[in-house]
PDB file of C-alpha atoms in Angstrom:
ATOM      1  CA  UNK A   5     101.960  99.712  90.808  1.00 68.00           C
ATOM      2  CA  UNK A   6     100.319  96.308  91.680  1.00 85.00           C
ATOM      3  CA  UNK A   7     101.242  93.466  93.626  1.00 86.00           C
ATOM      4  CA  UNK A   8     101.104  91.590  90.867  1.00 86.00           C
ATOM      5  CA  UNK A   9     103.630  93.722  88.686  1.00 92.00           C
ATOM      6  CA  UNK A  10     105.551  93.607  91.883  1.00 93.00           C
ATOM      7  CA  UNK A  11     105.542  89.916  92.144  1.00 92.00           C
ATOM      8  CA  UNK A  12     106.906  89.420  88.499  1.00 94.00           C
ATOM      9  CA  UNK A  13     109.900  91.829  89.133  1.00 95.00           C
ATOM     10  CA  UNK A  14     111.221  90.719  91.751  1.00 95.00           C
ATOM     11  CA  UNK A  15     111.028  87.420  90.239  1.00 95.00           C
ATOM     12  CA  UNK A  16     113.027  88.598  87.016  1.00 96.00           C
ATOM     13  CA  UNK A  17     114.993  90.324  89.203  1.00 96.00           C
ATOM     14  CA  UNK A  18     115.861  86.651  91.449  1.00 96.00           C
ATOM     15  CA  UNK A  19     115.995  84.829  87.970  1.00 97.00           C
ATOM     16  CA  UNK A  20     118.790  87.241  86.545  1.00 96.00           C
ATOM     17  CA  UNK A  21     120.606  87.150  89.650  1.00 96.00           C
ATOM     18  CA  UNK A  22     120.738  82.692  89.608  1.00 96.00           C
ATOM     19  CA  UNK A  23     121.755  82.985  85.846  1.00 96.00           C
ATOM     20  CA  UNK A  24     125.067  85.668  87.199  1.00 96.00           C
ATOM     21  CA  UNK A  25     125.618  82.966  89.466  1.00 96.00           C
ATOM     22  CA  UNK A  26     125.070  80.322  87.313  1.00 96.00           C
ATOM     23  CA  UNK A  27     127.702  81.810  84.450  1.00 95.00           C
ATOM     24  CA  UNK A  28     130.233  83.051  86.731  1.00 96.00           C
ATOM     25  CA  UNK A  29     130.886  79.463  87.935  1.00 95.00           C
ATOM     26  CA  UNK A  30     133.313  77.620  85.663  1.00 92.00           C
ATOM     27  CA  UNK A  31     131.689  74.476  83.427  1.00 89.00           C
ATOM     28  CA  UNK A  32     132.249  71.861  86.171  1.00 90.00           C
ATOM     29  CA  UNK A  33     130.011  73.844  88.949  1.00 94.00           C
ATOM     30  CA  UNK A  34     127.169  75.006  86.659  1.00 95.00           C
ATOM     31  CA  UNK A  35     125.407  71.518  86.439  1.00 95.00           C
ATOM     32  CA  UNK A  36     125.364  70.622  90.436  1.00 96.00           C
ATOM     33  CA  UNK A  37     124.073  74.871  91.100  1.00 97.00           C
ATOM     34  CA  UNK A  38     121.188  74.242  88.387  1.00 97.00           C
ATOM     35  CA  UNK A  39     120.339  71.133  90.005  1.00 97.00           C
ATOM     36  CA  UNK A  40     120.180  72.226  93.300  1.00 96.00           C
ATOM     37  CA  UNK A  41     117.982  75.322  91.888  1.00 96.00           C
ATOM     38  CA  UNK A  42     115.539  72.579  90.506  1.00 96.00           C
ATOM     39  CA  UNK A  43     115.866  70.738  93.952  1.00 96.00           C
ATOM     40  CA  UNK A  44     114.590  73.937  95.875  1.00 95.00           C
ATOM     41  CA  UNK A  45     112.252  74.368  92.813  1.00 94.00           C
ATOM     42  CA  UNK A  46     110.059  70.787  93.558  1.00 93.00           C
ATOM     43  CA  UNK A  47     111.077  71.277  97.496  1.00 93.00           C
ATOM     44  CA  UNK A  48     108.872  74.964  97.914  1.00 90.00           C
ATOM     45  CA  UNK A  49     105.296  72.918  96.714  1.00 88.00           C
ATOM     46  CA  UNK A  50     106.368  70.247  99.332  1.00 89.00           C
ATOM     47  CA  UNK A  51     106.916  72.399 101.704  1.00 88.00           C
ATOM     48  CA  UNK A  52     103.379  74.022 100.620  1.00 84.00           C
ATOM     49  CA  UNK A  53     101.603  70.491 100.920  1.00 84.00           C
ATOM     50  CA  UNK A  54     103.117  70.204 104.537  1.00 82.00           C
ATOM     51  CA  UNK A  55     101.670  73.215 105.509  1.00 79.00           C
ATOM     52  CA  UNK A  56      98.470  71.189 105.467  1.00 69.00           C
ATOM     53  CA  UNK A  57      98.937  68.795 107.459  1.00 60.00           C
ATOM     54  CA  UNK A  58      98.056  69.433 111.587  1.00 59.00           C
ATOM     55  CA  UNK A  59     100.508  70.792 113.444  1.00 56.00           C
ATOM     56  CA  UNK A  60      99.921  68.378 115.745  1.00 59.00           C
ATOM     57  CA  UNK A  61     100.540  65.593 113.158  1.00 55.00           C
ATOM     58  CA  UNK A  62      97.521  64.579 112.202  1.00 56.00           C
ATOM     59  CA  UNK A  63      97.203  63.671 108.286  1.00 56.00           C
ATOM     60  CA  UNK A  64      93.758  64.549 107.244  1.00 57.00           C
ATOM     61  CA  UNK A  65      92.983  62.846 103.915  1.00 54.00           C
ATOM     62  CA  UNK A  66      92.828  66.246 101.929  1.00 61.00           C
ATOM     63  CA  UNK A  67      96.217  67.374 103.329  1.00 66.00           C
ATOM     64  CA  UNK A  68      97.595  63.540 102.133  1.00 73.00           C
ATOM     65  CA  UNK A  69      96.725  64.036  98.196  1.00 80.00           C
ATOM     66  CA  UNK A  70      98.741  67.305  97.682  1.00 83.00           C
ATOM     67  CA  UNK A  71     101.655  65.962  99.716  1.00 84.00           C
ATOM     68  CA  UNK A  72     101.893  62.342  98.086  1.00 88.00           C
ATOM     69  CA  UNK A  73     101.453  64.708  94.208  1.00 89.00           C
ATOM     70  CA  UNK A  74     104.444  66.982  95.160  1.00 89.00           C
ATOM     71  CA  UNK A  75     106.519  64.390  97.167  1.00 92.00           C
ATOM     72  CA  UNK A  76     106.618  61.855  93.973  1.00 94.00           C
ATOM     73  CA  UNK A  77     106.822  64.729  91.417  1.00 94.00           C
ATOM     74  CA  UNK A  78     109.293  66.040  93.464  1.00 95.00           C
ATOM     75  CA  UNK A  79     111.138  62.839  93.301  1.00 96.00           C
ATOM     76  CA  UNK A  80     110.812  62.559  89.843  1.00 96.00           C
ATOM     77  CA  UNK A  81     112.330  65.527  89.062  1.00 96.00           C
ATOM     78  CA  UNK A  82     115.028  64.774  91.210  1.00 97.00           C
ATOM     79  CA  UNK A  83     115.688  61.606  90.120  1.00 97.00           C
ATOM     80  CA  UNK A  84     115.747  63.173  86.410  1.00 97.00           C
ATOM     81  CA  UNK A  85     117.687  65.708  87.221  1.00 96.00           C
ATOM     82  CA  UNK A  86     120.865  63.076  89.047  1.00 96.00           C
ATOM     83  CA  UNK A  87     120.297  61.490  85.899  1.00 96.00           C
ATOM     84  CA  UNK A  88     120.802  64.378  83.372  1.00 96.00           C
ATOM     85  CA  UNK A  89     124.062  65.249  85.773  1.00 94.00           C
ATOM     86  CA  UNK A  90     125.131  61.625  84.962  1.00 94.00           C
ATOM     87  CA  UNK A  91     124.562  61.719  81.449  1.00 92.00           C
ATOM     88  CA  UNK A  92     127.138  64.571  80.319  1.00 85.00           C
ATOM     89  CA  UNK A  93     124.011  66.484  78.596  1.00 93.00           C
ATOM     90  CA  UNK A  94     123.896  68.745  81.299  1.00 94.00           C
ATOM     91  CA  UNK A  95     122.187  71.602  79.279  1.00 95.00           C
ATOM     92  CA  UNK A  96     118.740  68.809  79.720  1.00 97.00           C
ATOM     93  CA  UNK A  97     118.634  70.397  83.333  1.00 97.00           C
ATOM     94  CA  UNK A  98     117.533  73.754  82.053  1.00 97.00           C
ATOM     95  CA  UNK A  99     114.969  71.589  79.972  1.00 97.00           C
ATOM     96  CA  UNK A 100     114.036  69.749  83.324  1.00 97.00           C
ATOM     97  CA  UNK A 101     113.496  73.646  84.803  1.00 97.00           C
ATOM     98  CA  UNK A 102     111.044  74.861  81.625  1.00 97.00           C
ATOM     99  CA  UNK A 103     109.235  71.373  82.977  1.00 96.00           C
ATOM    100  CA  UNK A 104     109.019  72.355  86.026  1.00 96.00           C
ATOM    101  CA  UNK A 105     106.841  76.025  84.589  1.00 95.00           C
ATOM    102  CA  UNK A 106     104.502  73.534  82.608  1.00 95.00           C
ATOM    103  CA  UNK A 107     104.435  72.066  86.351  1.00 92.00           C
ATOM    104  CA  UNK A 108     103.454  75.439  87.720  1.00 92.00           C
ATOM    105  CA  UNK A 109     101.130  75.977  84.739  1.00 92.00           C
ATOM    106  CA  UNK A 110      99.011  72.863  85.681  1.00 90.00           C
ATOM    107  CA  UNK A 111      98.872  74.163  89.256  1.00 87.00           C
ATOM    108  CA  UNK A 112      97.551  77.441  87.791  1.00 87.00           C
ATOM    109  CA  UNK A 113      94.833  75.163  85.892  1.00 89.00           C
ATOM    110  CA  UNK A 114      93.664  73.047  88.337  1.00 85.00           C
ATOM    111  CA  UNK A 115      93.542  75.820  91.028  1.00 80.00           C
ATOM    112  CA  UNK A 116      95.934  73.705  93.759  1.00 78.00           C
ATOM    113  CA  UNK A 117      94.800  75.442  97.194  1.00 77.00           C
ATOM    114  CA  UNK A 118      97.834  73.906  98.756  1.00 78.00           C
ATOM    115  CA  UNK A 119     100.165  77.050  97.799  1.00 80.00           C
ATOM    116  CA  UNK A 120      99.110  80.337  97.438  1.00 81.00           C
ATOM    117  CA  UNK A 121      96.970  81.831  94.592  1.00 80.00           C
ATOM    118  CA  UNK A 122      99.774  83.939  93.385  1.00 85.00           C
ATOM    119  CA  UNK A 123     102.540  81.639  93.356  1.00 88.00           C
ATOM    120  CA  UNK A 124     102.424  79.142  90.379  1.00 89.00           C
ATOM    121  CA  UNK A 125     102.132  82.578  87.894  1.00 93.00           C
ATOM    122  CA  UNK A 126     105.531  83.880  89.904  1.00 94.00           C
ATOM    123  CA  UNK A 127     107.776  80.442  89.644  1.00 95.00           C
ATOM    124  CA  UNK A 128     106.771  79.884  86.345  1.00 95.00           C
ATOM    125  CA  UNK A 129     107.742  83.264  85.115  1.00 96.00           C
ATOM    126  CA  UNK A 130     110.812  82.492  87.057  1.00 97.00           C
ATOM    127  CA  UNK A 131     111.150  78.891  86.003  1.00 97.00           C
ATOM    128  CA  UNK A 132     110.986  80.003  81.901  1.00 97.00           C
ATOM    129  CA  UNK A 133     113.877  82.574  82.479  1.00 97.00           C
ATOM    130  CA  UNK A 134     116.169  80.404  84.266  1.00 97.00           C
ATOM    131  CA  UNK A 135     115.260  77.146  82.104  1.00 97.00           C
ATOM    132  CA  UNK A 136     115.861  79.182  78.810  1.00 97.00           C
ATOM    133  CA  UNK A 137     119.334  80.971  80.626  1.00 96.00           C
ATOM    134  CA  UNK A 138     120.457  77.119  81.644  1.00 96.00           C
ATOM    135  CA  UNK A 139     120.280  75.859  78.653  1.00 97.00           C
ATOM    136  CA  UNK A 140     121.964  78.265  77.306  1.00 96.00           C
ATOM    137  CA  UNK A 141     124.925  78.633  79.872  1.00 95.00           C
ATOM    138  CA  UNK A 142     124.859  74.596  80.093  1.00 95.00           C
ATOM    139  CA  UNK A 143     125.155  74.412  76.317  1.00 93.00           C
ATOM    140  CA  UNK A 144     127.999  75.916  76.418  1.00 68.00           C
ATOM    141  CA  UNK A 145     131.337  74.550  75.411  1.00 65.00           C
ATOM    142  CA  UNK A 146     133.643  73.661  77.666  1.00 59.00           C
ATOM    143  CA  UNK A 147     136.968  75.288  78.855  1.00 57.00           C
ATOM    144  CA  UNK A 148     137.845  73.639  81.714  1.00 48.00           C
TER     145      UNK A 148
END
């Protein structure tokens, strides 16, 4: 068995679990537990671009580019995301998540360096199940 095979069960496996989660909560908890899913989502390649940056605080310039990327497409998607929670169209978070996995897939095409090699396939594996499972569950009429 490769890594790789590995790698993509566990991630089904993680992704099934947030969806159980996700549809045992009643309709008024769903929308704030997807969006803080899609706020650890855009917080991981932050946390990545950090991780290039000096320990002792130094900000070379090719540790800057990656970090200014994911911190404003992390705060777009955030942003997005308060406003889909506004909007009573919740179910658009799930469509913010798929987003996210064209996100990843750009990674995987322009070969970012600032996260590892493997990652980008994993989350957007990840990111299709539980985007396709929120809209779903978020689509959902309401009984509460």
């Amino acid at each position: 068995m490769g890594t790789t095979f590995l790698l993509v069960m566990i991630a089904i496996v993680l992704a099934g679990a947030a969806l159980g989660v996700t549809a045992s909560l009643g309709p008024r908890g769903r929308g704030p537990w997807v969006y803080g899913q899609l706020a650890l989502m855009v917080g991981i390649y932050v946390g990545f671009a950090l991780t290039g940056i000096d320990p002792s605080g130094i900000v070379l310039r090719s540790s800057l580019t990656p970090l200014v990327v994911e911190g404003m497409t992390a705060l777009l998607f955030l942003l997005l995301g308060l406003a889909v929670l506004q909007s009573g169209r919740i179910w658009l978070l799930g469509a913010l998540i798929l987003g996210h996995g064209g996100v990843d897939l750009l990674h995987l095409l322009m070969k970012a360096d600032h996260s590892p090699a493997w990652y980008a396939f994993i989350c957007a594996i990840y990111d299709a199940i539980v985007g396709t499972g929120a809209i779903w569950l978020l689509s959902s009429p309401k009984k509460d």
